[in-house]
PDB file of C-alpha atoms in Angstrom:
ATOM      1  CA  ASN G 215     121.368 120.497  99.344  1.00  0.00           C
ATOM      2  CA  ALA G 216     121.136 122.842 101.999  1.00  0.00           C
ATOM      3  CA  ASN G 217     118.977 125.824  99.766  1.00  0.00           C
ATOM      4  CA  TYR G 218     116.413 123.436  98.929  1.00  0.00           C
ATOM      5  CA  GLY G 219     113.984 124.395 101.366  1.00  0.00           C
ATOM      6  CA  LYS G 220     110.333 123.977 101.613  1.00  0.00           C
ATOM      7  CA  LEU G 221     109.216 125.693  99.196  1.00  0.00           C
ATOM      8  CA  ARG G 222     111.406 124.771  96.467  1.00  0.00           C
ATOM      9  CA  GLN G 223     110.346 120.877  97.584  1.00  0.00           C
ATOM     10  CA  LEU G 224     106.897 122.027  97.370  1.00  0.00           C
ATOM     11  CA  HIS G 225     107.884 123.383  93.584  1.00  0.00           C
ATOM     12  CA  ALA G 226     109.696 120.021  92.189  1.00  0.00           C
ATOM     13  CA  ALA G 227     106.870 118.137  93.902  1.00  0.00           C
ATOM     14  CA  GLU G 228     104.647 119.631  92.073  1.00  0.00           C
ATOM     15  CA  ARG G 229     106.411 117.698  88.771  1.00  0.00           C
ATOM     16  CA  HIS G 230     106.368 113.628  90.856  1.00  0.00           C
ATOM     17  CA  PHE G 231     103.082 114.165  93.304  1.00  0.00           C
ATOM     18  CA  LYS G 232     100.182 115.815  94.028  1.00  0.00           C
ATOM     19  CA  VAL G 233     100.429 118.827  96.038  1.00  0.00           C
ATOM     20  CA  ALA G 234      97.614 120.757  97.867  1.00  0.00           C
ATOM     21  CA  ASP G 235      97.357 123.847  96.899  1.00  0.00           C
ATOM     22  CA  TRP G 236      99.676 126.215  99.776  1.00  0.00           C
ATOM     23  CA  HIS G 237     100.251 130.072 100.355  1.00  0.00           C
ATOM     24  CA  LEU G 238     103.152 132.012 102.160  1.00  0.00           C
ATOM     25  CA  PHE G 239     102.141 135.757 103.295  1.00  0.00           C
ATOM     26  CA  GLN G 240     102.153 137.955 105.209  1.00  0.00           C
ATOM     27  CA  GLY G 241     100.578 141.938 105.565  1.00  0.00           C
ATOM     28  CA  ALA G 242      97.727 140.859 103.415  1.00  0.00           C
ATOM     29  CA  LEU G 243      95.080 137.617 103.393  1.00  0.00           C
ATOM     30  CA  PRO G 244      95.316 136.339 100.618  1.00  0.00           C
ATOM     31  CA  LYS G 245      91.606 136.004  98.817  1.00  0.00           C
ATOM     32  CA  GLU G 246      91.853 132.280  98.328  1.00  0.00           C
ATOM     33  CA  LEU G 247      92.179 131.805 101.760  1.00  0.00           C
ATOM     34  CA  THR G 248      88.623 133.010 102.627  1.00  0.00           C
ATOM     35  CA  HIS G 249      87.405 129.476 101.098  1.00  0.00           C
ATOM     36  CA  GLU G 250      87.858 126.417 101.723  1.00  0.00           C
ATOM     37  CA  ARG G 251      89.375 124.392 104.822  1.00  0.00           C
ATOM     38  CA  TRP G 252      93.057 125.374 106.027  1.00  0.00           C
ATOM     39  CA  VAL G 253      96.180 124.161 108.223  1.00  0.00           C
ATOM     40  CA  ALA G 254      98.997 126.242 109.506  1.00  0.00           C
ATOM     41  CA  LYS G 255     102.496 124.361 109.421  1.00  0.00           C
ATOM     42  CA  ALA G 256     105.915 125.422 110.132  1.00  0.00           C
ATOM     43  CA  LEU G 257     108.003 126.271 106.927  1.00  0.00           C
ATOM     44  CA  THR G 258     111.946 125.491 108.799  1.00  0.00           C
ATOM     45  CA  GLY G 259     112.314 122.966 110.992  1.00  0.00           C
ATOM     46  CA  THR G 260     113.633 125.829 113.599  1.00  0.00           C
ATOM     47  CA  GLN G 261     111.984 125.145 116.619  1.00  0.00           C
ATOM     48  CA  ILE G 262     109.092 128.464 118.387  1.00  0.00           C
ATOM     49  CA  GLY G 263     109.928 129.940 121.749  1.00  0.00           C
ATOM     50  CA  ARG G 264     111.925 128.364 124.500  1.00  0.00           C
ATOM     51  CA  GLY G 265     112.493 124.965 122.474  1.00  0.00           C
ATOM     52  CA  LYS G 266     108.626 124.441 121.702  1.00  0.00           C
ATOM     53  CA  THR G 267     107.347 122.775 118.254  1.00  0.00           C
ATOM     54  CA  PHE G 268     104.891 124.005 115.646  1.00  0.00           C
ATOM     55  CA  PHE G 269     102.483 121.518 115.613  1.00  0.00           C
ATOM     56  CA  VAL G 270     100.725 121.230 112.395  1.00  0.00           C
ATOM     57  CA  LYS G 271      97.040 123.097 113.253  1.00  0.00           C
ATOM     58  CA  GLU G 272      93.803 123.706 111.097  1.00  0.00           C
ATOM     59  CA  VAL G 273      93.543 127.098 111.449  1.00  0.00           C
ATOM     60  CA  ASP G 274      90.435 129.843 110.317  1.00  0.00           C
ATOM     61  CA  PRO G 275      92.722 132.120 108.327  1.00  0.00           C
ATOM     62  CA  THR G 276      90.286 135.449 108.671  1.00  0.00           C
ATOM     63  CA  LYS G 277      91.369 135.065 112.588  1.00  0.00           C
ATOM     64  CA  LEU G 278      94.749 135.265 112.052  1.00  0.00           C
ATOM     65  CA  ASP G 279      97.922 137.755 112.596  1.00  0.00           C
ATOM     66  CA  VAL G 280      98.981 139.124 109.239  1.00  0.00           C
ATOM     67  CA  SER G 281     101.986 141.184 110.393  1.00  0.00           C
ATOM     68  CA  TYR G 282     103.065 137.354 110.883  1.00  0.00           C
ATOM     69  CA  PRO G 283     104.639 135.162 107.932  1.00  0.00           C
ATOM     70  CA  TRP G 284     102.105 132.670 107.990  1.00  0.00           C
ATOM     71  CA  PHE G 285     102.632 129.227 105.828  1.00  0.00           C
ATOM     72  CA  LEU G 286      99.232 127.995 105.179  1.00  0.00           C
ATOM     73  CA  GLN G 287      98.348 124.733 103.085  1.00  0.00           C
ATOM     74  CA  LYS G 288      94.833 122.867 102.353  1.00  0.00           C
ATOM     75  CA  LYS G 289      93.976 120.560 104.944  1.00  0.00           C
ATOM     76  CA  ILE G 290      93.555 117.273 103.146  1.00  0.00           C
ATOM     77  CA  GLU G 291      91.268 114.793 103.898  1.00  0.00           C
ATOM     78  CA  GLY G 292      92.738 111.421 103.618  1.00  0.00           C
ATOM     79  CA  GLN G 293      92.824 107.718 105.198  1.00  0.00           C
ATOM     80  CA  ASP G 294      96.788 107.455 105.704  1.00  0.00           C
ATOM     81  CA  GLU G 295      99.405 108.524 106.785  1.00  0.00           C
ATOM     82  CA  VAL G 296     102.863 107.369 104.567  1.00  0.00           C
ATOM     83  CA  THR G 297     106.523 107.787 105.785  1.00  0.00           C
ATOM     84  CA  VAL G 298     108.820 106.774 102.963  1.00  0.00           C
ATOM     85  CA  VAL G 299     112.628 106.523 104.013  1.00  0.00           C
ATOM     86  CA  TYR G 300     114.962 106.942 100.835  1.00  0.00           C
ATOM     87  CA  ALA G 301     118.755 105.613 101.551  1.00  0.00           C
ATOM     88  CA  ASN G 302     120.969 105.347  98.584  1.00  0.00           C
ATOM     89  CA  GLY G 303     117.928 104.167  95.764  1.00  0.00           C
ATOM     90  CA  LYS G 304     116.371 101.691  98.172  1.00  0.00           C
ATOM     91  CA  ILE G 305     112.880 102.807  99.426  1.00  0.00           C
ATOM     92  CA  PHE G 306     111.054 101.983 102.479  1.00  0.00           C
ATOM     93  CA  ALA G 307     107.247 102.811 103.003  1.00  0.00           C
ATOM     94  CA  TYR G 308     105.215 102.748 106.325  1.00  0.00           C
ATOM     95  CA  ARG G 309     101.706 104.242 106.957  1.00  0.00           C
ATOM     96  CA  TYR G 310      99.670 105.169 109.599  1.00  0.00           C
ATOM     97  CA  PRO G 311      95.795 104.975 109.898  1.00  0.00           C
ATOM     98  CA  ARG G 312      94.627 108.647 110.571  1.00  0.00           C
ATOM     99  CA  ALA G 313      91.849 107.401 112.328  1.00  0.00           C
ATOM    100  CA  GLU G 314      94.088 106.437 114.511  1.00  0.00           C
ATOM    101  CA  ILE G 315      95.223 110.092 114.979  1.00  0.00           C
ATOM    102  CA  SER G 316      91.677 111.926 114.942  1.00  0.00           C
ATOM    103  CA  ASP G 317      93.164 114.295 118.034  1.00  0.00           C
ATOM    104  CA  THR G 318      95.556 116.043 116.487  1.00  0.00           C
ATOM    105  CA  LEU G 319      96.398 116.990 112.582  1.00  0.00           C
ATOM    106  CA  ASP G 320      99.801 116.731 113.191  1.00  0.00           C
ATOM    107  CA  VAL G 321     101.363 113.026 112.946  1.00  0.00           C
ATOM    108  CA  ARG G 322     104.440 113.224 114.811  1.00  0.00           C
ATOM    109  CA  LYS G 323     102.322 114.133 118.657  1.00  0.00           C
ATOM    110  CA  ALA G 324     101.083 110.537 117.048  1.00  0.00           C
ATOM    111  CA  THR G 325     103.967 109.054 116.658  1.00  0.00           C
ATOM    112  CA  ILE G 326     105.612 110.150 120.391  1.00  0.00           C
ATOM    113  CA  ASP G 327     101.882 108.257 121.771  1.00  0.00           C
ATOM    114  CA  ASN G 328     101.690 105.368 119.604  1.00  0.00           C
ATOM    115  CA  PRO G 329     105.309 104.764 117.368  1.00  0.00           C
ATOM    116  CA  SER G 330     104.210 100.832 116.718  1.00  0.00           C
ATOM    117  CA  LYS G 331     101.413 101.774 114.393  1.00  0.00           C
ATOM    118  CA  TRP G 332     103.317 102.522 111.671  1.00  0.00           C
ATOM    119  CA  VAL G 333     103.372  99.539 109.470  1.00  0.00           C
ATOM    120  CA  PRO G 334     105.189  98.784 106.320  1.00  0.00           C
ATOM    121  CA  CYS G 335     103.092  98.699 103.830  1.00  0.00           C
ATOM    122  CA  GLU G 336     103.780  98.309  99.549  1.00  0.00           C
ATOM    123  CA  LEU G 337     104.247 101.646  97.177  1.00  0.00           C
ATOM    124  CA  SER G 338     103.267 100.880  93.388  1.00  0.00           C
ATOM    125  CA  THR G 339     105.996 101.262  90.491  1.00  0.00           C
ATOM    126  CA  ALA G 340     104.678 104.327  89.484  1.00  0.00           C
ATOM    127  CA  GLU G 341     104.982 106.238  93.035  1.00  0.00           C
ATOM    128  CA  GLU G 342     108.255 104.285  93.158  1.00  0.00           C
ATOM    129  CA  SER G 343     108.997 105.658  90.667  1.00  0.00           C
ATOM    130  CA  ALA G 344     107.827 109.719  91.467  1.00  0.00           C
ATOM    131  CA  ILE G 345     110.244 109.157  94.998  1.00  0.00           C
ATOM    132  CA  ARG G 346     113.593 108.025  92.388  1.00  0.00           C
ATOM    133  CA  ALA G 347     112.830 110.866  90.071  1.00  0.00           C
ATOM    134  CA  PHE G 348     111.935 114.044  92.872  1.00  0.00           C
ATOM    135  CA  MET G 349     115.506 112.383  94.425  1.00  0.00           C
ATOM    136  CA  SER G 350     116.856 113.062  91.762  1.00  0.00           C
ATOM    137  CA  GLU G 351     116.145 116.099  90.919  1.00  0.00           C
ATOM    138  CA  THR G 352     116.667 117.340  94.232  1.00  0.00           C
ATOM    139  CA  GLY G 353     120.271 115.345  94.389  1.00  0.00           C
ATOM    140  CA  TYR G 354     119.648 113.927  97.893  1.00  0.00           C
ATOM    141  CA  GLY G 355     120.416 110.318  98.465  1.00  0.00           C
ATOM    142  CA  PHE G 356     118.880 110.415 101.921  1.00  0.00           C
ATOM    143  CA  GLY G 357     115.608 111.728 103.471  1.00  0.00           C
ATOM    144  CA  ARG G 358     112.649 110.833 104.508  1.00  0.00           C
ATOM    145  CA  PHE G 359     109.394 111.817 102.819  1.00  0.00           C
ATOM    146  CA  ASP G 360     105.837 112.885 104.482  1.00  0.00           C
ATOM    147  CA  PHE G 361     102.461 111.918 102.684  1.00  0.00           C
ATOM    148  CA  ILE G 362      99.066 110.960 103.229  1.00  0.00           C
ATOM    149  CA  ARG G 363      96.990 108.956 100.999  1.00  0.00           C
ATOM    150  CA  LYS G 364      93.931 110.554 100.374  1.00  0.00           C
ATOM    151  CA  ASP G 365      91.135 108.116  97.912  1.00  0.00           C
ATOM    152  CA  GLY G 366      93.834 105.888  96.919  1.00  0.00           C
ATOM    153  CA  GLU G 367      96.840 108.661  95.611  1.00  0.00           C
ATOM    154  CA  LEU G 368      99.976 109.479  97.666  1.00  0.00           C
ATOM    155  CA  TRP G 369      99.648 113.663  98.344  1.00  0.00           C
ATOM    156  CA  PHE G 370     103.468 114.863  99.104  1.00  0.00           C
ATOM    157  CA  LEU G 371     103.627 117.134 102.276  1.00  0.00           C
ATOM    158  CA  GLU G 372     107.259 117.353 102.579  1.00  0.00           C
ATOM    159  CA  LEU G 373     111.036 115.719 102.312  1.00  0.00           C
ATOM    160  CA  ASN G 374     113.332 115.768 106.301  1.00  0.00           C
ATOM    161  CA  PRO G 375     116.450 115.246 104.688  1.00  0.00           C
ATOM    162  CA  ASN G 376     117.344 114.715 108.641  1.00  0.00           C
ATOM    163  CA  GLY G 377     114.272 113.230 109.253  1.00  0.00           C
ATOM    164  CA  GLN G 378     114.538 110.541 112.030  1.00  0.00           C
ATOM    165  CA  TRP G 379     114.093 106.808 111.220  1.00  0.00           C
ATOM    166  CA  ALA G 380     115.078 104.724 113.520  1.00  0.00           C
ATOM    167  CA  TRP G 381     111.311 103.852 115.362  1.00  0.00           C
ATOM    168  CA  LEU G 382     110.337 102.806 112.024  1.00  0.00           C
ATOM    169  CA  ASP G 383     111.975  99.336 112.195  1.00  0.00           C
ATOM    170  CA  GLU G 384     113.790  98.508 115.490  1.00  0.00           C
ATOM    171  CA  ASN G 385     114.228  95.090 115.054  1.00  0.00           C
ATOM    172  CA  ASN G 386     115.833  95.816 111.219  1.00  0.00           C
ATOM    173  CA  ALA G 387     112.962  93.731 110.031  1.00  0.00           C
ATOM    174  CA  ASN G 388     112.503  95.134 106.911  1.00  0.00           C
ATOM    175  CA  GLY G 389     116.387  96.129 106.781  1.00  0.00           C
ATOM    176  CA  LEU G 390     115.792  99.761 107.204  1.00  0.00           C
ATOM    177  CA  ILE G 391     118.851  99.699 109.518  1.00  0.00           C
ATOM    178  CA  ALA G 392     121.323  97.674 107.913  1.00  0.00           C
ATOM    179  CA  SER G 393     120.724 100.195 104.421  1.00  0.00           C
ATOM    180  CA  ILE G 394     120.912 103.176 107.138  1.00  0.00           C
ATOM    181  CA  ALA G 395     124.570 101.734 108.456  1.00  0.00           C
ATOM    182  CA  ASP G 396     125.264 100.177 105.081  1.00  0.00           C
ATOM    183  CA  LEU G 397     124.836 104.563 104.246  1.00  0.00           C
ATOM    184  CA  ILE G 398     126.479 105.310 107.162  1.00  0.00           C
ATOM    185  CA  LEU G 399     129.923 103.145 106.206  1.00  0.00           C
ATOM    186  CA  ALA G 400     130.128 103.981 102.593  1.00  0.00           C
ATOM    187  CA  ASP G 401     129.546 107.722 103.512  1.00  0.00           C
ATOM    188  CA  ASP G 402     132.932 107.337 106.358  1.00  0.00           C
ATOM    189  CA  ARG G 403     134.707 105.681 103.953  1.00  0.00           C
ATOM    190  CA  ARG G 404     134.673 108.137 101.182  1.00  0.00           C
ATOM    191  CA  LEU G 405     135.463 110.695 103.857  1.00  0.00           C
ATOM    192  CA  THR G 406     138.259 108.789 104.751  1.00  0.00           C
ATOM    193  CA  LYS G 407     139.872 108.372 101.258  1.00  0.00           C
ATOM    194  CA  LYS G 408     139.018 111.597 100.294  1.00  0.00           C
ATOM    195  CA  THR G 409     141.110 112.756 103.771  1.00  0.00           C
ATOM    196  CA  GLU G 410     143.998 110.534 102.374  1.00  0.00           C
ATOM    197  CA  ASN G 411     144.128 111.712  99.022  1.00  0.00           C
ATOM    198  CA  GLY G 412     144.664 114.709 100.593  1.00  0.00           C
TER     199      GLY G 412
END
């Protein structure tokens, strides 16, 4: 799954979720980007510069230096950020109201400032089915999804296959920590058995 990067994720996600239009470009500005509102996003999780993080930011595409490779996505004006941890078949969903993070488009910064704003939320049966289908298609057994809920519908942003999650359920009130621990123990037993069998 190491090669299932962001662009392949987006293509797969289009079969299961709503996905905002996006463009990866360099050298020339696609004509579509002169309309609507767009945000710049990092294409990978790699830090830039000296340990800096590329936060999501609304941009004017006509003012970008096209000699740089840009990944832009149409801005989604939603009501809630929704993150979903998928751990070996179990689903844990949490939401963060967009109104609480009006000073930034990037929920990562807001989470650092106010992690307790993430609260458990319900997903519909159809949404859980879409998540399971996406994970089955991509082959992942673990990951943390990022969505925006707009007018009652989930819009896919990305799946982080190594996503951080502990702040969502610090006291294991919803069983997230126990499920991750079980997953780690099962994986450890599998690896130990594989080593013993040569």
